[in-house]
Amino acid sequence: MMELVFATNNKHKLQEASQVLPEDLLLLNLDDIGCEEELAETADTFQGNALMKAEYVFKNYEVACFADDSGLEVDALNGAPGVYSARYAGEHGNAEKNMDKLLEALKGSAHRKARFKTVIALVQPQGVHYFEGSVEGHILEEKRGDRGFGYDPLFVPEGETRSFAEMSPSEKNSMSHRARALAKMHEFLSQQ
Ligand code: ITT
């Protein structure tokens, strides 16, 4: 069975990937390989950051791996928070503060179109490959739901009325940016 490490410190991403990727692929996490470091992400593109995280693990642990760099792009904010989504309000990964800052930035605005984007970098001995996924939607005026993570309580995908945080994991996975990128990676791996 093929083994692949998901280089992420985010448990929610891991959970999503384990639900989306089929069982013929043995998904390992950073704990499984004894990697306890925080992965640096100091590039200024999704692609650059995804590569940084995956290459770090590939080089130091000599295992095939992939990383996901993702974020929310809001049209009325010229694409912000974008690559800075995790630390929009300053502190890395404080979802409540990040959402409050976003609501404040869009206060009174009727233009609330946005999208989630993911770029996956897959690093194997034979080279690097990228897979992208996105989902269009809009930003609510207040948080709704308590599932998912990050900006999920504020994001309603196109054609839906509920936020990602109001959906079951499998519903979110049927349309999310991450699930779409993971499906492309799986398609690629199955043809290798
Ligand atoms: P790793 O770098 O360790 O993978 P991270 O949480 O720092 O974990 P990113 O740097 O890719 O991940 O930051 C992505 C941020 O974008 C994340 O913290 C959320 O705020 C937001 N985000 C990405 N995907 C999301 C999703 O499916 N639902 C809600 N928010 C999401």
Coordinates of N, CA and C and ligand atoms in Angstrom, one line a residue:
M1 N 0.8 -1.2 0.0 CA 0.0 0.0 0.0 C 0.9 1.3 0.0
M2 N 0.5 2.2 -0.8 CA 1.2 3.5 -0.8 C 1.1 4.3 0.4
E3 N 2.2 4.8 0.9 CA 2.2 5.6 2.1 C 2.5 7.0 1.7
L4 N 1.7 8.0 2.3 CA 1.9 9.4 2.0 C 1.7 10.2 3.3
V5 N 2.7 11.1 3.6 CA 2.5 11.9 4.8 C 1.8 13.2 4.4
F6 N 0.9 13.6 5.2 CA 0.3 14.9 5.1 C 1.0 15.9 6.0
A7 N 1.8 16.8 5.5 CA 2.6 17.7 6.3 C 1.7 18.9 6.7
T8 N 1.0 18.7 7.8 CA 0.2 19.8 8.3 C 0.2 19.7 9.9
N9 N 0.1 20.9 10.5 CA -0.1 21.0 11.9 C -1.6 21.2 12.3
N10 N -2.4 21.2 11.2 CA -3.9 21.5 11.4 C -4.7 20.1 11.4
K11 N -5.2 19.8 12.6 CA -5.9 18.5 12.7 C -7.2 18.4 11.9
H12 N -7.8 19.6 11.6 CA -9.0 19.6 10.8 C -8.7 19.2 9.4
K13 N -7.6 19.7 8.9 CA -7.2 19.4 7.5 C -7.0 17.9 7.4
L14 N -6.3 17.3 8.4 CA -6.0 15.9 8.4 C -7.3 15.1 8.4
Q15 N -8.2 15.5 9.2 CA -9.5 14.8 9.2 C -10.2 14.8 7.9
E16 N -10.2 16.0 7.3 CA -10.9 16.1 6.0 C -10.2 15.2 4.9
A17 N -8.9 15.2 5.0 CA -8.1 14.4 4.0 C -8.4 12.9 4.2
S18 N -8.5 12.5 5.5 CA -8.7 11.0 5.7 C -10.1 10.6 5.3
Q19 N -11.0 11.5 5.3 CA -12.3 11.2 4.8 C -12.4 11.2 3.3
V20 N -11.6 12.0 2.6 CA -11.7 12.1 1.2 C -10.9 11.1 0.4
L21 N -9.7 10.8 1.0 CA -8.7 9.9 0.2 C -9.2 8.5 0.5
P22 N -9.1 7.7 -0.6 CA -9.5 6.3 -0.5 C -8.6 5.4 0.4
E23 N -9.1 4.3 0.8 CA -8.3 3.5 1.7 C -7.1 2.8 1.1
D24 N -7.0 2.8 -0.2 CA -5.8 2.2 -0.8 C -4.5 3.1 -0.6
L25 N -4.7 4.2 0.1 CA -3.6 5.1 0.3 C -3.4 5.2 1.9
L26 N -2.3 4.9 2.4 CA -2.1 5.0 3.8 C -1.6 6.4 4.2
L27 N -2.5 7.1 4.8 CA -2.2 8.5 5.1 C -1.5 8.6 6.5
L28 N -0.3 9.2 6.5 CA 0.4 9.3 7.8 C 0.4 10.8 8.2
N29 N 0.5 11.1 9.5 CA 0.6 12.5 9.9 C 2.0 12.7 10.5
L30 N 2.2 14.0 10.9 CA 3.5 14.3 11.4 C 3.9 13.6 12.6
D31 N 2.9 13.3 13.5 CA 3.2 12.5 14.7 C 3.7 11.1 14.3
D32 N 3.1 10.5 13.3 CA 3.5 9.2 12.9 C 5.0 9.1 12.4
I33 N 5.6 10.2 12.0 CA 7.0 10.2 11.6 C 7.9 10.9 12.6
G34 N 7.3 11.2 13.7 CA 8.1 11.9 14.8 C 8.5 13.3 14.5
C35 N 7.8 14.0 13.6 CA 8.0 15.4 13.4 C 7.2 16.3 14.3
E36 N 7.8 16.9 15.2 CA 7.1 17.7 16.1 C 7.2 19.2 15.9
E37 N 8.0 19.6 14.9 CA 8.2 21.0 14.6 C 7.0 21.7 14.0
E38 N 6.9 23.0 14.2 CA 5.9 23.8 13.5 C 6.5 24.0 12.1
L39 N 5.7 23.8 11.1 CA 6.2 24.0 9.7 C 6.2 25.5 9.3
A40 N 7.3 25.9 8.9 CA 7.4 27.4 8.5 C 6.6 27.6 7.2
E41 N 6.0 28.8 7.1 CA 5.4 29.1 5.8 C 5.5 30.6 5.6
T42 N 6.7 31.0 5.1 CA 7.0 32.4 5.0 C 7.0 32.9 3.5
A43 N 6.5 32.1 2.6 CA 6.4 32.5 1.2 C 5.2 33.4 1.1
D44 N 5.0 34.1 -0.1 CA 3.8 35.0 -0.2 C 2.8 34.5 -1.2
T45 N 2.9 33.2 -1.5 CA 1.8 32.6 -2.4 C 1.4 31.2 -1.8
F46 N 0.2 30.8 -2.1 CA -0.2 29.5 -1.6 C 0.8 28.4 -2.1
Q47 N 1.1 28.5 -3.4 CA 2.0 27.5 -4.0 C 3.4 27.5 -3.3
G48 N 3.9 28.7 -3.0 CA 5.2 28.8 -2.3 C 5.2 28.2 -1.0
N49 N 4.1 28.5 -0.2 CA 4.0 27.9 1.1 C 3.8 26.4 1.2
A50 N 3.0 26.0 0.2 CA 2.7 24.5 0.2 C 4.0 23.8 -0.1
L51 N 4.8 24.3 -1.0 CA 6.1 23.7 -1.3 C 7.0 23.7 -0.1
M52 N 7.1 24.9 0.6 CA 8.0 25.0 1.7 C 7.7 23.9 2.8
K53 N 6.4 23.7 3.1 CA 6.0 22.7 4.1 C 6.3 21.3 3.6
A54 N 5.9 21.0 2.4 CA 6.1 19.6 1.9 C 7.6 19.3 1.7
E55 N 8.4 20.3 1.2 CA 9.8 20.0 1.0 C 10.6 19.8 2.3
Y56 N 10.2 20.6 3.3 CA 10.8 20.5 4.6 C 10.7 19.0 5.1
V57 N 9.5 18.5 5.1 CA 9.3 17.1 5.5 C 10.0 16.1 4.6
F58 N 9.9 16.3 3.3 CA 10.6 15.4 2.4 C 12.1 15.3 2.6
K59 N 12.7 16.5 2.8 CA 14.1 16.6 3.0 C 14.6 16.0 4.3
N60 N 13.9 16.3 5.4 CA 14.3 16.0 6.7 C 13.9 14.6 7.1
Y61 N 12.8 14.0 6.5 CA 12.3 12.7 7.0 C 12.3 11.7 5.8
E62 N 12.7 12.1 4.7 CA 12.8 11.2 3.5 C 11.6 10.4 3.3
V63 N 10.5 11.0 3.3 CA 9.2 10.3 3.0 C 8.4 11.1 1.9
A64 N 7.7 10.4 1.1 CA 6.8 11.1 0.1 C 5.8 11.9 0.9
C65 N 5.5 13.1 0.5 CA 4.5 13.8 1.3 C 3.9 14.9 0.5
F66 N 2.8 15.5 1.1 CA 2.2 16.6 0.5 C 1.8 17.6 1.6
A67 N 1.6 18.9 1.2 CA 1.2 19.9 2.1 C 0.1 20.7 1.4
D68 N -0.8 21.3 2.2 CA -1.9 22.1 1.7 C -1.6 23.5 2.2
D69 N -1.6 24.5 1.3 CA -1.7 25.9 1.8 C -3.0 26.5 1.2
S70 N -3.7 27.1 2.1 CA -5.1 27.5 1.7 C -5.5 28.8 2.3
G71 N -6.6 29.3 1.9 CA -7.1 30.6 2.5 C -8.4 31.1 1.8
L72 N -8.8 32.2 2.3 CA -10.1 32.8 1.9 C -9.8 34.1 1.1
E73 N -10.3 34.2 -0.1 CA -10.1 35.4 -0.9 C -11.4 36.2 -1.0
V74 N -11.5 37.4 -0.5 CA -12.7 38.2 -0.5 C -12.6 39.3 -1.5
D75 N -13.5 39.3 -2.5 CA -13.4 40.3 -3.6 C -13.3 41.7 -3.1
A76 N -14.2 42.1 -2.2 CA -14.3 43.5 -1.8 C -13.1 43.9 -1.0
L77 N -12.2 43.0 -0.6 CA -11.0 43.3 0.1 C -9.8 43.0 -0.8
N78 N -10.0 43.0 -2.1 CA -8.9 42.8 -3.1 C -8.2 41.5 -2.8
G79 N -9.0 40.4 -2.4 CA -8.4 39.1 -2.3 C -7.8 38.8 -0.9
A80 N -7.9 39.8 0.0 CA -7.5 39.5 1.4 C -8.6 38.7 2.1
P81 N -8.3 37.9 3.1 CA -7.0 37.7 3.8 C -6.0 36.8 3.0
G82 N -6.5 36.1 2.0 CA -5.7 35.3 1.1 C -4.7 34.4 1.8
V83 N -3.4 34.6 1.4 CA -2.4 33.8 1.9 C -2.1 34.0 3.4
Y84 N -2.6 35.1 3.9 CA -2.5 35.5 5.4 C -3.7 35.1 6.2
S85 N -4.6 34.2 5.6 CA -5.8 33.9 6.3 C -5.6 33.3 7.7
A86 N -4.6 32.5 8.0 CA -4.4 31.9 9.3 C -4.1 33.0 10.3
R87 N -3.5 34.1 9.9 CA -3.0 35.1 10.9 C -3.5 36.5 10.6
Y88 N -4.7 36.5 10.0 CA -5.3 37.8 9.6 C -5.4 38.8 10.7
A89 N -5.8 38.3 11.9 CA -6.0 39.2 13.1 C -4.7 39.2 13.9
G90 N -3.6 38.7 13.4 CA -2.4 38.8 14.2 C -1.8 37.5 14.6
E91 N -2.6 36.8 15.4 CA -2.2 35.6 16.1 C -2.5 34.3 15.2
H92 N -1.5 33.5 14.9 CA -1.8 32.3 14.0 C -2.9 31.4 14.5
G93 N -3.9 31.2 13.6 CA -4.9 30.2 13.9 C -6.0 30.6 14.9
N94 N -6.1 31.9 15.2 CA -7.2 32.3 16.1 C -8.4 32.6 15.3
A95 N -9.3 31.6 15.1 CA -10.4 31.7 14.1 C -11.4 32.7 14.6
E96 N -11.7 32.8 15.9 CA -12.7 33.8 16.3 C -12.3 35.2 16.0
K97 N -11.0 35.5 16.3 CA -10.5 36.9 16.0 C -10.4 37.2 14.6
N98 N -10.0 36.1 13.8 CA -9.9 36.3 12.3 C -11.3 36.6 11.8
M99 N -12.3 35.9 12.2 CA -13.7 36.1 11.7 C -14.2 37.5 12.1
D100 N -13.9 37.9 13.4 CA -14.4 39.2 13.8 C -13.8 40.3 13.0
K101 N -12.5 40.1 12.7 CA -11.8 41.2 11.9 C -12.5 41.2 10.5
L102 N -12.8 40.0 9.9 CA -13.4 40.0 8.6 C -14.8 40.7 8.6
L103 N -15.6 40.3 9.6 CA -16.9 40.9 9.7 C -16.8 42.5 9.8
E104 N -15.8 42.9 10.6 CA -15.6 44.4 10.7 C -15.2 45.0 9.4
A105 N -14.3 44.3 8.7 CA -13.9 44.9 7.4 C -15.0 45.0 6.4
L106 N -16.0 44.1 6.5 CA -17.1 44.0 5.5 C -18.4 44.7 6.0
K107 N -18.3 45.3 7.2 CA -19.4 45.9 7.8 C -20.2 46.9 6.8
G108 N -21.5 46.7 6.7 CA -22.2 47.6 5.8 C -22.0 47.3 4.3
S109 N -21.2 46.4 4.0 CA -21.0 46.1 2.5 C -21.9 45.0 2.0
A110 N -22.5 45.3 0.9 CA -23.4 44.3 0.3 C -22.6 43.4 -0.7
H111 N -21.4 43.8 -1.0 CA -20.5 43.0 -1.9 C -19.7 42.0 -1.1
R112 N -20.2 40.8 -1.0 CA -19.6 39.8 -0.1 C -19.1 38.5 -0.7
K113 N -18.9 38.6 -2.0 CA -18.4 37.5 -2.8 C -17.0 37.1 -2.3
A114 N -16.8 35.7 -2.2 CA -15.5 35.2 -1.8 C -15.3 33.8 -2.3
R115 N -14.0 33.4 -2.1 CA -13.8 31.9 -2.4 C -12.7 31.4 -1.5
F116 N -12.8 30.1 -1.2 CA -11.7 29.4 -0.6 C -10.8 28.8 -1.7
K117 N -9.5 28.8 -1.4 CA -8.6 28.2 -2.4 C -7.6 27.3 -1.6
T118 N -7.2 26.3 -2.3 CA -6.2 25.4 -1.7 C -5.2 25.1 -2.8
V119 N -3.9 25.1 -2.5 CA -2.9 24.5 -3.4 C -2.2 23.4 -2.6
I120 N -2.2 22.2 -3.2 CA -1.4 21.1 -2.6 C -0.1 21.0 -3.4
A121 N 1.0 20.9 -2.6 CA 2.3 20.5 -3.2 C 2.6 19.1 -2.8
L122 N 2.8 18.2 -3.8 CA 3.1 16.8 -3.6 C 4.6 16.6 -3.9
V123 N 5.4 16.2 -2.9 CA 6.8 16.0 -3.2 C 7.1 14.5 -3.0
Q124 N 7.6 14.0 -4.1 CA 8.0 12.5 -4.2 C 9.4 12.5 -4.7
P125 N 10.1 11.3 -4.6 CA 11.5 11.3 -5.1 C 11.5 11.7 -6.6
Q126 N 10.5 11.4 -7.3 CA 10.5 11.7 -8.8 C 10.1 13.1 -9.1
G127 N 9.8 13.9 -8.1 CA 9.5 15.4 -8.4 C 8.4 16.0 -7.6
V128 N 8.1 17.3 -8.0 CA 7.0 18.0 -7.3 C 5.8 18.2 -8.3
H129 N 4.6 18.1 -7.7 CA 3.4 18.3 -8.5 C 2.5 19.2 -7.6
Y130 N 1.7 20.0 -8.3 CA 0.7 20.9 -7.6 C -0.7 20.5 -8.0
F131 N -1.6 20.7 -7.1 CA -3.0 20.4 -7.4 C -3.8 21.6 -6.7
E132 N -4.7 22.2 -7.5 CA -5.5 23.3 -6.9 C -7.0 23.0 -6.8
G133 N -7.6 23.6 -5.8 CA -9.0 23.5 -5.7 C -9.6 24.8 -5.2
S134 N -10.8 25.2 -5.6 CA -11.4 26.4 -5.1 C -12.9 26.2 -5.0
V135 N -13.6 27.0 -4.2 CA -15.0 27.0 -4.1 C -15.5 28.4 -3.9
E136 N -16.5 28.8 -4.8 CA -17.0 30.2 -4.8 C -18.1 30.2 -3.7
G137 N -18.3 31.4 -3.2 CA -19.4 31.6 -2.2 C -19.5 33.0 -1.7
H138 N -20.1 33.2 -0.6 CA -20.2 34.6 0.0 C -20.0 34.5 1.5
I139 N -19.8 35.7 2.0 CA -19.5 35.9 3.5 C -20.8 36.3 4.2
L140 N -21.2 35.6 5.2 CA -22.4 36.0 6.0 C -22.2 37.2 6.8
E141 N -23.3 37.8 7.3 CA -23.1 39.0 8.2 C -22.9 38.6 9.7
E142 N -23.1 37.3 10.0 CA -22.8 36.8 11.3 C -22.5 35.3 11.2
K143 N -21.7 34.8 12.3 CA -21.3 33.4 12.3 C -22.5 32.5 12.4
R144 N -22.5 31.4 11.7 CA -23.5 30.4 11.8 C -22.9 29.0 11.8
G145 N -23.2 28.2 12.9 CA -22.8 26.8 12.9 C -21.5 26.6 13.7
D146 N -21.3 25.4 14.2 CA -20.1 25.2 15.0 C -19.3 24.0 14.5
R147 N -19.4 23.6 13.3 CA -18.6 22.5 12.8 C -17.5 23.1 12.0
G148 N -16.6 22.2 11.4 CA -15.6 22.7 10.5 C -14.5 23.4 11.3
F149 N -13.9 24.4 10.7 CA -12.8 25.2 11.4 C -12.6 26.5 10.6
G150 N -11.7 27.3 11.1 CA -11.4 28.6 10.5 C -12.6 29.4 10.2
Y151 N -12.7 29.9 8.9 CA -13.8 30.8 8.5 C -15.1 30.1 8.2
D152 N -15.2 28.8 8.4 CA -16.4 28.0 8.0 C -17.7 28.6 8.5
P153 N -17.8 29.2 9.7 CA -19.1 29.7 10.1 C -19.5 30.9 9.3
L154 N -18.6 31.5 8.6 CA -19.0 32.7 7.8 C -19.1 32.5 6.3
F155 N -18.8 31.3 5.8 CA -18.8 31.0 4.4 C -19.9 30.1 3.9
V156 N -20.7 30.7 3.0 CA -21.8 29.9 2.3 C -21.4 29.6 0.9
P157 N -21.2 28.4 0.5 CA -20.8 28.1 -0.9 C -22.0 28.4 -1.8
E158 N -21.7 28.7 -3.1 CA -22.6 29.0 -4.1 C -23.7 27.9 -4.2
G159 N -25.0 28.3 -4.3 CA -26.0 27.3 -4.5 C -26.5 26.7 -3.2
E160 N -25.9 27.1 -2.1 CA -26.3 26.6 -0.7 C -26.9 27.7 0.1
T161 N -27.6 27.4 1.2 CA -28.0 28.4 2.1 C -27.3 28.3 3.4
R162 N -26.7 27.1 3.7 CA -26.0 26.9 5.0 C -24.5 27.2 4.8
S163 N -24.0 27.6 6.0 CA -22.5 27.8 6.0 C -21.8 26.4 6.1
F164 N -20.5 26.4 5.7 CA -19.8 25.2 5.9 C -19.8 24.6 7.3
A165 N -19.9 25.5 8.3 CA -20.0 25.1 9.7 C -21.3 24.5 10.1
E166 N -22.3 24.6 9.2 CA -23.6 24.0 9.5 C -23.8 22.7 8.7
M167 N -22.8 22.3 8.0 CA -22.8 21.1 7.2 C -22.1 19.9 7.9
S168 N -22.5 18.7 7.5 CA -21.8 17.6 8.0 C -20.4 17.5 7.3
P169 N -19.4 16.8 7.9 CA -18.1 16.7 7.2 C -18.3 16.2 5.8
S170 N -19.2 15.2 5.6 CA -19.2 14.7 4.2 C -19.9 15.7 3.2
E171 N -20.8 16.5 3.7 CA -21.4 17.5 2.8 C -20.3 18.6 2.5
K172 N -19.5 19.0 3.5 CA -18.5 20.0 3.2 C -17.5 19.4 2.2
N173 N -17.2 18.1 2.4 CA -16.2 17.4 1.5 C -16.7 17.2 0.1
S174 N -18.0 17.2 -0.1 CA -18.6 17.0 -1.4 C -18.4 18.3 -2.3
M175 N -18.0 19.4 -1.7 CA -17.8 20.6 -2.5 C -16.7 21.5 -2.1
S176 N -15.9 21.1 -1.1 CA -14.9 22.1 -0.7 C -13.6 22.2 -1.6
H177 N -13.0 23.3 -1.5 CA -11.7 23.5 -2.2 C -10.7 22.4 -1.9
R178 N -10.6 22.0 -0.6 CA -9.6 21.0 -0.3 C -9.9 19.7 -0.8
A179 N -11.2 19.3 -0.7 CA -11.6 18.0 -1.3 C -11.4 17.9 -2.8
R180 N -11.6 19.1 -3.5 CA -11.4 19.1 -4.9 C -9.9 18.9 -5.3
A181 N -9.0 19.6 -4.5 CA -7.6 19.5 -4.8 C -7.1 18.0 -4.4
L182 N -7.6 17.5 -3.3 CA -7.3 16.1 -2.9 C -7.7 15.1 -4.0
A183 N -8.9 15.3 -4.6 CA -9.4 14.4 -5.6 C -8.4 14.4 -6.8
K184 N -8.0 15.6 -7.2 CA -7.0 15.7 -8.3 C -5.7 15.0 -8.0
M185 N -5.2 15.2 -6.7 CA -4.0 14.5 -6.4 C -4.2 13.0 -6.4
H186 N -5.3 12.5 -5.9 CA -5.6 11.1 -5.9 C -5.6 10.5 -7.4
E187 N -6.3 11.3 -8.2 CA -6.4 10.9 -9.6 C -5.0 10.7 -10.2
F188 N -4.1 11.7 -9.9 CA -2.7 11.7 -10.4 C -2.0 10.5 -9.9
L189 N -2.1 10.2 -8.6 CA -1.4 9.1 -8.0 C -1.9 7.7 -8.5
S190 N -3.2 7.7 -8.8 CA -3.7 6.4 -9.3 C -3.3 6.1 -10.7
Q191 N -2.8 7.1 -11.4 CA -2.3 6.9 -12.8 C -0.8 6.7 -12.8
Q192 N -0.1 6.8 -11.7 CA 1.4 6.8 -11.7 C 1.9 5.4 -11.9
Ligands
ITT1 P1 -0.8 24.0 8.2 O1 0.0 25.2 7.6 O2 0.0 23.4 9.3 O3 -1.3 23.1 7.2 P2 -2.6 26.1 8.9 O4 -4.0 26.1 9.6 O5 -1.6 27.1 9.3 O6 -2.1 24.6 8.9 P3 -2.7 27.4 6.3 O7 -1.4 28.1 6.6 O8 -2.9 26.8 5.0 O9 -2.9 26.3 7.4 O10 -3.8 28.5 6.7 C1 -5.1 28.3 6.1 C2 -6.0 29.2 6.9 O11 -7.1 29.5 6.0 C3 -6.7 28.4 8.0 O12 -6.1 28.6 9.3 C4 -8.1 28.9 8.0 O13 -8.2 30.1 8.7 C5 -8.3 29.2 6.5 N1 -8.9 28.0 5.9 C6 -8.3 27.2 5.0 N2 -9.2 26.2 4.6 C7 -10.3 26.4 5.3 C8 -11.5 25.7 5.4 O14 -11.7 24.6 4.7 N3 -12.5 26.2 6.2 C9 -12.3 27.3 6.9 N4 -11.1 28.0 6.9 C10 -10.2 27.6 6.1

